[in-house]
């Protein structure tokens, strides 16, 4: 079983963000009770990617959307999501229509 926290009580978490050109992965030690918003601000990702807008871009932990005030747990991976370039449903319809026309 994984250790819940180190001797100082700090939690190991990760803040991640990716663009088509690069990825950002920042391992961090945070105090119990630290929120997603606090971890994002402390990670340096906002300085490295100034286009991130936490008001409009959703965040989550392991693919599940969460709010910025969600408290983190040991080994959580905080993800900042980018807007979709194309709607998956529209893309699927276009592929189906193209295949039917062929």
Short mmCIF file of C-alpha atoms in Angstrom, two decimals:
data_model
loop_
_atom_site.label_atom_id
_atom_site.label_comp_id
_atom_site.label_asym_id
_atom_site.label_seq_id
_atom_site.Cartn_x
_atom_site.Cartn_y
_atom_site.Cartn_z
CA UNK A 1 0.00 0.00 0.00
CA UNK A 2 1.34 3.47 -0.91
CA UNK A 3 2.36 5.80 1.85
CA UNK A 4 -0.33 8.48 2.36
CA UNK A 5 2.17 11.28 3.03
CA UNK A 6 5.78 11.74 4.02
CA UNK A 7 6.89 12.33 7.60
CA UNK A 8 6.23 16.07 7.29
CA UNK A 9 2.65 15.45 6.21
CA UNK A 10 3.16 16.85 2.71
CA UNK A 11 1.32 15.28 -0.22
CA UNK A 12 2.99 14.41 -3.53
CA UNK A 13 0.91 15.81 -6.42
CA UNK A 14 1.52 16.69 -10.07
CA UNK A 15 0.31 19.63 -12.14
CA UNK A 16 0.17 18.93 -15.88
CA UNK A 17 -0.67 20.89 -19.00
CA UNK A 18 -0.01 20.12 -22.66
CA UNK A 19 -0.07 22.00 -25.93
CA UNK A 20 0.50 20.41 -29.35
CA UNK A 21 4.13 21.59 -29.12
CA UNK A 22 5.09 20.88 -25.51
CA UNK A 23 4.04 19.45 -22.18
CA UNK A 24 4.40 20.69 -18.62
CA UNK A 25 4.67 18.23 -15.74
CA UNK A 26 5.48 19.66 -12.33
CA UNK A 27 5.80 17.30 -9.36
CA UNK A 28 5.07 19.15 -6.12
CA UNK A 29 4.89 18.59 -2.38
CA UNK A 30 1.90 20.40 -0.91
CA UNK A 31 0.34 20.63 2.52
CA UNK A 32 -2.82 18.63 3.25
CA UNK A 33 -5.83 20.77 2.42
CA UNK A 34 -4.17 22.45 -0.57
CA UNK A 35 -6.69 23.09 -3.34
CA UNK A 36 -6.36 22.56 -7.07
CA UNK A 37 -6.24 26.33 -7.59
CA UNK A 38 -3.44 26.75 -5.07
CA UNK A 39 -1.41 23.94 -6.65
CA UNK A 40 -1.84 25.39 -10.14
CA UNK A 41 -0.73 28.83 -8.95
CA UNK A 42 2.26 27.39 -7.08
CA UNK A 43 3.39 25.16 -9.94
CA UNK A 44 4.59 27.92 -12.27
CA UNK A 45 2.39 26.75 -15.14
CA UNK A 46 0.56 30.10 -15.33
CA UNK A 47 3.85 31.98 -15.82
CA UNK A 48 5.06 29.53 -18.46
CA UNK A 49 1.74 29.48 -20.35
CA UNK A 50 0.19 32.95 -19.96
CA UNK A 51 -2.71 32.00 -22.28
CA UNK A 52 -4.19 29.72 -19.60
CA UNK A 53 -7.42 31.20 -18.28
CA UNK A 54 -8.68 29.34 -15.23
CA UNK A 55 -12.03 31.16 -15.47
CA UNK A 56 -12.83 29.57 -18.84
CA UNK A 57 -10.62 26.46 -18.95
CA UNK A 58 -11.75 23.49 -16.89
CA UNK A 59 -9.43 21.61 -14.56
CA UNK A 60 -9.62 18.09 -13.25
CA UNK A 61 -7.90 15.20 -11.55
CA UNK A 62 -7.19 12.09 -13.63
CA UNK A 63 -9.68 13.04 -16.34
CA UNK A 64 -12.56 13.98 -14.05
CA UNK A 65 -13.54 17.65 -14.00
CA UNK A 66 -13.20 19.33 -10.62
CA UNK A 67 -13.53 22.85 -9.25
CA UNK A 68 -10.54 24.99 -8.27
CA UNK A 69 -11.50 24.72 -4.59
CA UNK A 70 -11.28 20.90 -4.55
CA UNK A 71 -8.80 19.67 -1.93
CA UNK A 72 -6.01 17.47 -3.25
CA UNK A 73 -5.10 13.97 -2.13
CA UNK A 74 -1.84 12.05 -2.26
CA UNK A 75 -0.61 11.40 -5.83
CA UNK A 76 -3.35 13.43 -7.54
CA UNK A 77 -2.55 14.60 -11.07
CA UNK A 78 -4.06 18.05 -11.62
CA UNK A 79 -4.86 18.57 -15.30
CA UNK A 80 -5.65 21.86 -17.04
CA UNK A 81 -7.76 21.21 -20.11
CA UNK A 82 -7.56 23.11 -23.40
CA UNK A 83 -10.60 23.87 -25.57
CA UNK A 84 -11.32 21.30 -28.26
CA UNK A 85 -10.16 22.25 -31.75
CA UNK A 86 -13.05 20.35 -33.36
CA UNK A 87 -16.28 18.95 -32.01
CA UNK A 88 -15.87 15.13 -31.92
CA UNK A 89 -19.49 14.58 -32.97
CA UNK A 90 -19.11 16.83 -36.02
CA UNK A 91 -15.86 15.10 -36.98
CA UNK A 92 -17.54 11.69 -36.70
CA UNK A 93 -20.50 12.84 -38.85
CA UNK A 94 -18.16 14.18 -41.55
CA UNK A 95 -16.19 10.92 -41.66
CA UNK A 96 -19.42 8.89 -41.88
CA UNK A 97 -20.79 11.11 -44.66
CA UNK A 98 -17.50 10.86 -46.60
CA UNK A 99 -17.49 7.06 -46.23
CA UNK A 100 -21.15 6.81 -47.36
CA UNK A 101 -20.44 8.98 -50.41
CA UNK A 102 -17.49 6.79 -51.48
#
